[in-house]
CSV table of C-alpha atoms in Angstrom, one decimal:
chain,number,residue,atom,x,y,z
A,295,MET,CA,94.1,77.2,82.5
A,296,ASP,CA,91.5,78.8,85.1
A,297,ARG,CA,87.9,79.0,83.6
A,298,ASP,CA,87.7,82.7,84.4
A,299,ALA,CA,91.3,83.3,83.1
A,300,ARG,CA,90.5,81.2,79.9
A,301,LYS,CA,87.2,83.0,79.4
A,302,SER,CA,88.9,86.5,79.7
A,303,LEU,CA,92.0,85.5,77.4
A,304,ASP,CA,89.4,84.4,74.7
A,305,ARG,CA,87.6,87.8,75.1
A,306,LEU,CA,90.8,89.8,74.9
A,307,HIS,CA,92.0,87.9,71.5
A,308,PRO,CA,90.1,89.9,68.9
A,309,ARG,CA,91.2,93.1,71.1
A,310,LEU,CA,95.0,92.3,70.9
A,311,ALA,CA,95.0,90.7,67.5
A,312,PRO,CA,95.1,93.9,65.5
A,313,TRP,CA,98.3,95.1,67.1
A,314,LEU,CA,99.9,92.1,65.8
A,315,ALA,CA,98.5,91.9,62.3
A,316,HIS,CA,101.9,93.3,60.6
A,317,LEU,CA,104.0,90.5,62.3
A,318,PRO,CA,104.9,87.5,60.4
A,319,ALA,CA,102.8,84.4,61.5
A,320,GLU,CA,105.8,82.9,63.5
A,321,GLN,CA,106.1,85.9,65.6
A,322,GLN,CA,102.3,85.9,66.4
A,323,ALA,CA,102.3,82.7,67.2
A,324,VAL,CA,105.1,83.3,69.5
A,325,PHE,CA,103.1,86.0,71.3
A,326,TRP,CA,99.9,83.8,71.9
A,327,ARG,CA,102.3,80.6,72.9
A,328,ARG,CA,103.4,83.1,75.6
A,329,MET,CA,100.1,84.5,76.6
A,330,GLU,CA,98.9,80.7,76.9
A,331,THR,CA,101.6,80.2,79.4
A,332,HIS,CA,101.8,83.4,81.5
A,333,PHE,CA,98.2,85.1,81.1
A,334,GLU,CA,96.5,82.8,83.8
A,335,ASP,CA,99.2,83.9,86.5
A,336,ALA,CA,99.1,87.3,85.6
A,337,PHE,CA,95.3,87.5,85.6
A,338,LEU,CA,94.7,85.5,89.0
A,339,LEU,CA,97.2,88.1,90.7
A,340,LEU,CA,95.8,91.0,89.1
A,341,ARG,CA,92.2,90.1,90.0
A,342,SER,CA,93.2,89.5,93.7
A,343,LEU,CA,94.9,93.0,94.2
A,344,TYR,CA,92.1,95.0,91.9
A,345,GLU,CA,89.0,94.2,93.3
A,346,ARG,CA,86.8,96.7,91.5
A,347,TYR,CA,83.9,97.3,89.0
A,348,ASP,CA,86.3,98.3,86.3
A,349,PHE,CA,88.9,95.3,86.8
A,350,PHE,CA,88.5,94.1,82.9
A,351,TYR,CA,88.8,97.6,81.4
A,352,HIS,CA,92.2,97.8,83.0
A,353,LEU,CA,93.1,94.5,82.3
A,354,GLU,CA,92.4,94.9,78.4
A,355,ALA,CA,94.6,98.2,78.9
A,356,LEU,CA,97.5,96.0,80.5
A,357,MET,CA,97.5,93.4,77.5
A,358,VAL,CA,96.9,95.9,75.0
A,359,ALA,CA,100.1,97.4,76.1
A,360,VAL,CA,102.2,94.2,76.3
A,361,ALA,CA,100.8,93.4,72.7
A,362,ARG,CA,101.9,97.0,71.5
A,363,ALA,CA,105.3,96.7,73.2
A,364,TYR,CA,105.8,93.2,71.3
A,365,ALA,CA,104.8,94.6,67.9
A,366,ASN,CA,107.7,97.6,68.5
A,367,ARG,CA,110.4,95.4,70.0
A,368,SER,CA,113.1,95.1,67.4
A,369,GLU,CA,114.1,92.1,65.8
A,370,PRO,CA,117.4,91.3,67.9
A,371,LEU,CA,115.7,91.8,71.1
A,372,LYS,CA,113.0,89.2,70.0
A,373,ARG,CA,115.8,87.0,69.1
A,374,LEU,CA,117.4,87.7,72.7
A,375,ASP,CA,114.3,86.6,74.0
A,376,LEU,CA,113.9,83.4,72.4
A,377,ARG,CA,117.3,82.6,73.9
A,378,ARG,CA,116.3,83.5,77.3
A,379,GLU,CA,113.2,81.5,77.1
A,380,ALA,CA,115.4,78.5,76.4
A,381,GLU,CA,117.5,79.1,79.3
A,382,PRO,CA,115.5,81.2,81.8
A,383,ALA,CA,118.0,81.0,84.8
A,384,TRP,CA,120.7,82.7,82.6
A,385,PHE,CA,121.0,85.5,85.2
A,386,LEU,CA,121.8,82.8,87.9
A,387,SER,CA,124.7,81.2,85.8
A,388,GLN,CA,128.0,80.9,87.6
A,389,GLU,CA,129.5,82.8,84.5
A,390,MET,CA,127.6,86.0,85.2
A,391,VAL,CA,130.2,88.8,86.6
A,392,GLY,CA,128.3,92.0,87.5
A,393,ALA,CA,129.4,95.5,87.7
A,394,VAL,CA,127.7,98.5,88.7
A,395,CYS,CA,128.5,102.4,88.2
A,396,TYR,CA,127.0,105.7,87.8
A,397,VAL,CA,127.6,106.7,84.3
A,398,ASP,CA,128.9,110.5,85.1
A,399,ARG,CA,131.3,108.9,87.8
A,400,PHE,CA,132.6,106.2,85.4
A,401,ALA,CA,132.8,107.2,81.9
A,402,GLY,CA,131.1,110.9,81.7
A,403,THR,CA,128.3,110.0,79.3
A,404,LEU,CA,126.5,107.1,77.5
A,405,ARG,CA,128.9,107.7,74.7
A,406,GLY,CA,131.9,107.6,77.0
A,407,LEU,CA,130.7,104.5,78.5
A,408,GLN,CA,130.3,102.9,75.4
A,409,GLU,CA,133.8,103.2,74.7
A,410,LYS,CA,134.7,101.5,77.7
A,411,ILE,CA,133.2,98.3,76.6
A,412,GLY,CA,136.5,96.7,75.8
A,413,TYR,CA,137.9,97.5,79.4
A,414,LEU,CA,134.6,96.0,80.9
A,415,LYS,CA,134.9,92.8,78.6
A,416,ALA,CA,138.5,92.6,79.7
A,417,LEU,CA,137.7,92.4,83.1
A,418,GLY,CA,135.0,89.7,82.6
A,419,VAL,CA,132.0,92.0,83.3
A,420,THR,CA,128.6,90.2,81.7
A,421,TYR,CA,126.0,92.2,83.4
A,422,LEU,CA,126.6,95.8,83.9
A,423,HIS,CA,123.9,97.7,86.3
A,424,LEU,CA,123.7,101.7,85.6
A,425,MET,CA,122.4,103.9,88.4
A,426,PRO,CA,119.7,106.1,87.3
A,427,ILE,CA,120.2,107.6,84.3
A,428,TYR,CA,116.6,109.4,83.8
A,429,HIS,CA,115.6,113.1,83.6
A,430,VAL,CA,115.7,114.6,87.1
A,431,PRO,CA,115.3,118.0,88.7
A,432,ARG,CA,118.0,120.3,90.2
A,433,ILE,CA,117.9,118.4,93.4
A,434,SER,CA,117.5,114.6,92.2
A,435,ASP,CA,118.6,112.6,95.5
A,436,GLY,CA,121.4,111.0,93.4
A,437,GLY,CA,119.0,110.5,90.5
A,438,PHE,CA,116.3,108.8,92.3
A,439,ALA,CA,113.7,111.6,91.7
A,440,VAL,CA,112.7,110.9,88.3
A,441,SER,CA,110.9,113.6,86.2
A,442,SER,CA,110.6,111.3,82.7
A,443,TYR,CA,111.4,107.7,82.5
A,444,ARG,CA,111.5,108.3,78.8
A,445,GLU,CA,114.1,111.0,78.7
A,446,ILE,CA,117.7,110.6,79.8
A,447,ASN,CA,119.4,113.2,81.9
A,448,PRO,CA,121.0,115.4,79.4
A,449,ALA,CA,124.3,115.7,81.0
A,450,LEU,CA,124.6,111.8,80.1
A,451,GLY,CA,122.9,111.6,76.7
A,452,THR,CA,119.9,110.5,74.9
A,453,VAL,CA,117.5,107.6,74.4
A,454,GLU,CA,119.0,107.3,71.3
A,455,ASP,CA,122.5,107.0,73.0
A,456,LEU,CA,120.9,104.2,75.5
A,457,VAL,CA,120.0,102.1,72.8
A,458,ALA,CA,123.1,102.2,70.9
A,459,LEU,CA,124.8,101.6,74.3
A,460,ALA,CA,122.5,98.6,74.9
A,461,ASP,CA,123.1,97.1,71.3
A,462,ALA,CA,126.6,97.5,71.8
A,463,LEU,CA,126.9,95.7,74.9
A,464,ARG,CA,124.9,92.8,73.8
A,465,GLU,CA,127.2,92.3,70.8
A,466,ALA,CA,129.9,92.3,73.4
A,467,GLY,CA,128.1,89.6,75.7
A,468,ILE,CA,127.0,92.0,78.4
A,469,SER,CA,123.3,92.5,79.7
A,470,LEU,CA,122.4,96.0,80.4
A,471,VAL,CA,120.4,96.6,83.7
A,472,LEU,CA,118.7,99.7,84.5
A,473,ASP,CA,117.8,101.0,88.1
A,474,LEU,CA,113.9,101.8,88.0
A,475,VAL,CA,112.3,103.9,90.5
A,476,PHE,CA,109.4,102.4,91.3
A,477,ASN,CA,108.0,103.8,94.5
A,478,HIS,CA,107.6,107.4,93.6
A,479,THR,CA,108.5,110.3,91.1
A,480,SER,CA,109.7,113.5,91.0
A,481,ASP,CA,107.2,116.4,91.7
A,482,GLU,CA,108.2,117.5,88.3
A,483,HIS,CA,107.2,114.4,86.5
A,484,ASP,CA,104.0,115.2,84.1
A,485,TRP,CA,101.7,113.0,86.0
A,486,ALA,CA,102.7,115.1,89.3
A,487,LYS,CA,102.4,118.5,87.1
A,488,ARG,CA,98.9,117.5,86.0
A,489,ALA,CA,97.9,116.7,89.6
A,490,LEU,CA,99.1,119.9,90.9
A,491,ALA,CA,96.9,121.5,87.8
A,492,GLY,CA,94.1,120.1,89.9
A,493,TYR,CA,93.3,117.0,87.4
A,494,GLU,CA,91.5,114.5,90.0
A,495,ASP,CA,92.6,111.4,87.9
A,496,PHE,CA,96.1,112.5,88.2
A,497,GLN,CA,96.0,113.1,91.8
A,498,ASP,CA,94.7,109.6,92.4
A,499,TYR,CA,98.2,108.4,91.3
A,500,TYR,CA,99.5,109.6,94.2
A,501,PHE,CA,98.4,109.7,98.0
A,502,MET,CA,96.6,112.9,98.6
A,503,PHE,CA,94.8,114.0,101.5
A,504,PRO,CA,92.7,117.3,102.2
A,505,ASP,CA,93.8,117.7,105.9
A,506,ARG,CA,96.1,115.8,108.8
A,507,THR,CA,93.7,113.3,109.8
A,508,GLU,CA,94.6,110.8,107.7
A,509,PRO,CA,98.7,111.5,107.6
A,510,ASP,CA,98.5,111.8,111.2
A,511,ALA,CA,96.8,108.2,111.6
A,512,TYR,CA,99.3,106.7,109.3
A,513,GLU,CA,102.4,108.4,111.1
A,514,GLN,CA,101.6,107.0,114.1
A,515,HIS,CA,103.3,103.7,113.0
A,516,LEU,CA,106.0,105.2,110.1
A,517,ARG,CA,109.3,105.5,110.7
A,518,ALA,CA,111.3,108.6,109.3
A,519,ILE,CA,113.7,107.6,106.5
A,520,PHE,CA,115.5,110.9,106.3
A,521,PRO,CA,114.6,112.5,109.9
A,522,GLU,CA,116.9,115.3,110.0
A,523,THR,CA,116.8,116.4,106.4
A,524,ALA,CA,113.1,115.3,105.7
A,525,PRO,CA,111.1,114.8,108.7
A,526,GLY,CA,107.7,113.3,108.4
A,527,SER,CA,106.3,111.2,105.5
A,528,PHE,CA,103.6,114.0,104.4
A,529,THR,CA,104.2,117.3,102.5
A,530,TYR,CA,101.8,119.9,102.3
A,531,ARG,CA,101.2,121.6,98.8
A,532,ARG,CA,99.6,124.9,98.8
A,533,GLU,CA,98.8,124.7,95.1
A,534,ILE,CA,96.3,122.2,95.7
A,535,ASP,CA,95.7,122.2,99.2
A,536,ARG,CA,96.4,118.8,99.9
A,537,TRP,CA,99.0,116.9,102.0
A,538,VAL,CA,100.7,114.5,99.6
A,539,TRP,CA,102.7,111.2,100.6
A,540,THR,CA,106.5,111.8,100.6
A,541,THR,CA,108.2,108.8,102.0
A,542,PHE,CA,111.8,110.2,101.4
A,543,ASN,CA,112.2,113.7,100.4
A,544,PRO,CA,109.2,116.5,99.7
A,545,TYR,CA,110.1,116.6,95.8
A,546,GLN,CA,109.3,112.3,95.8
A,547,TRP,CA,106.0,111.7,95.6
A,548,ASP,CA,104.9,107.9,96.4
A,549,LEU,CA,102.7,106.5,93.8
A,550,ASN,CA,99.3,104.9,94.8
A,551,TYR,CA,99.7,101.4,93.6
A,552,ARG,CA,95.8,100.7,94.7
A,553,ASN,CA,95.0,102.5,91.6
A,554,PRO,CA,95.4,100.2,88.7
A,555,GLU,CA,96.0,103.1,86.1
A,556,VAL,CA,99.3,103.5,87.8
A,557,PHE,CA,100.2,99.5,87.8
A,558,ALA,CA,99.4,100.3,83.9
A,559,ALA,CA,101.5,103.5,83.5
A,560,MET,CA,104.4,101.9,85.0
A,561,LEU,CA,103.9,98.9,83.0
A,562,GLU,CA,104.4,101.0,79.9
A,563,GLU,CA,107.4,102.6,81.4
A,564,ILE,CA,108.9,99.1,82.1
A,565,LEU,CA,108.2,98.2,78.3
A,566,PHE,CA,109.7,101.1,77.3
A,567,LEU,CA,112.9,100.6,78.8
A,568,ALA,CA,112.8,96.9,77.8
A,569,ASN,CA,112.4,97.8,74.5
A,570,SER,CA,115.3,100.2,74.8
A,571,GLY,CA,117.4,97.3,75.4
A,572,ALA,CA,117.4,96.9,79.4
A,573,GLU,CA,117.6,93.1,80.1
A,574,ALA,CA,116.8,93.6,83.6
A,575,LEU,CA,115.9,96.1,85.9
A,576,ARG,CA,116.5,96.7,89.5
A,577,LEU,CA,113.4,97.9,91.3
A,578,ASP,CA,113.9,100.7,93.8
A,579,ALA,CA,112.3,101.1,97.2
A,580,VAL,CA,109.7,98.1,96.7
A,581,PRO,CA,109.3,97.7,100.5
A,582,PHE,CA,107.5,101.1,100.5
A,583,ILE,CA,105.1,100.6,97.4
A,584,TRP,CA,101.9,99.0,99.5
A,585,LYS,CA,100.4,100.9,102.1
A,586,GLU,CA,98.2,99.7,105.0
A,587,LYS,CA,96.9,102.0,107.9
A,588,GLY,CA,98.0,100.8,111.5
A,589,THR,CA,101.4,99.2,110.0
A,590,PRO,CA,104.9,100.8,109.4
A,591,CYS,CA,103.8,100.4,105.7
A,592,GLU,CA,106.9,98.5,105.0
A,593,ASN,CA,107.4,94.9,103.1
A,594,LEU,CA,103.6,94.6,103.1
A,595,PRO,CA,102.0,91.9,100.7
A,596,PRO,CA,100.0,93.8,98.3
A,597,GLY,CA,96.3,93.3,98.5
A,598,PRO,CA,93.1,94.4,100.2
A,599,HIS,CA,93.9,92.5,103.5
A,600,ALA,CA,97.7,93.2,103.6
A,601,HIS,CA,97.5,93.9,107.5
């Protein structure tokens, strides 16, 4: 292991151990084995991405989130993890048969979808991808403007319904896949509401500018995604006298992944969905997550010298 990674993991050990203390010894051993296997890759990539004075503070926050999620993971999902480790290319199998649907169009609700598992199984489906099911504002771009990743659209059901569906699908040999809107949130997400309330830490979750100088410089190289319905890539918010980066629609605010707090916050959402039974996530709008002035801000390798 890289020397710096080794030293960092050794220093993190006593910070993470208390989150695992109530687990059986064999489960603790599994966690530390996985850390030994994967920590170096994560450490080196994160360090190259976040070259800043408080890197180790954020690294610890990330690893605590991982330890806490593992400690809270259900026993059936931990057993599934062990099977996936033994066959890491499971999703590439020629026996995998995928299907994708909007819950409301196919079954009405998550409970209605659970009633159709027999039909899916008869079709040979082993991989069911649900389009966004999260809590959204009234205008939601088909569910891709998320107001909360930890709440389900009430018209579709509840988180408890999602967990029950995931359990039932797994029993039937079907892997649950969820769409994760990764590039942006709705302007009604709690992070955005706090930004609108003037909290600077949450304004840093997004790209916000006091005037048009920076937006104009960026827009020289940006393409409009919806030029007729949402021209331009920035939206003025009178409440805070700021221009907000909105690649898709004025109510969809691009997240600032240059900020490690955003990376950590989204990791927590991912871990929540994983612990709810999602076996895979389809990341939406990934080409747009990294911004560099003087480029189209699409498909850039993240890092301080992406251009």
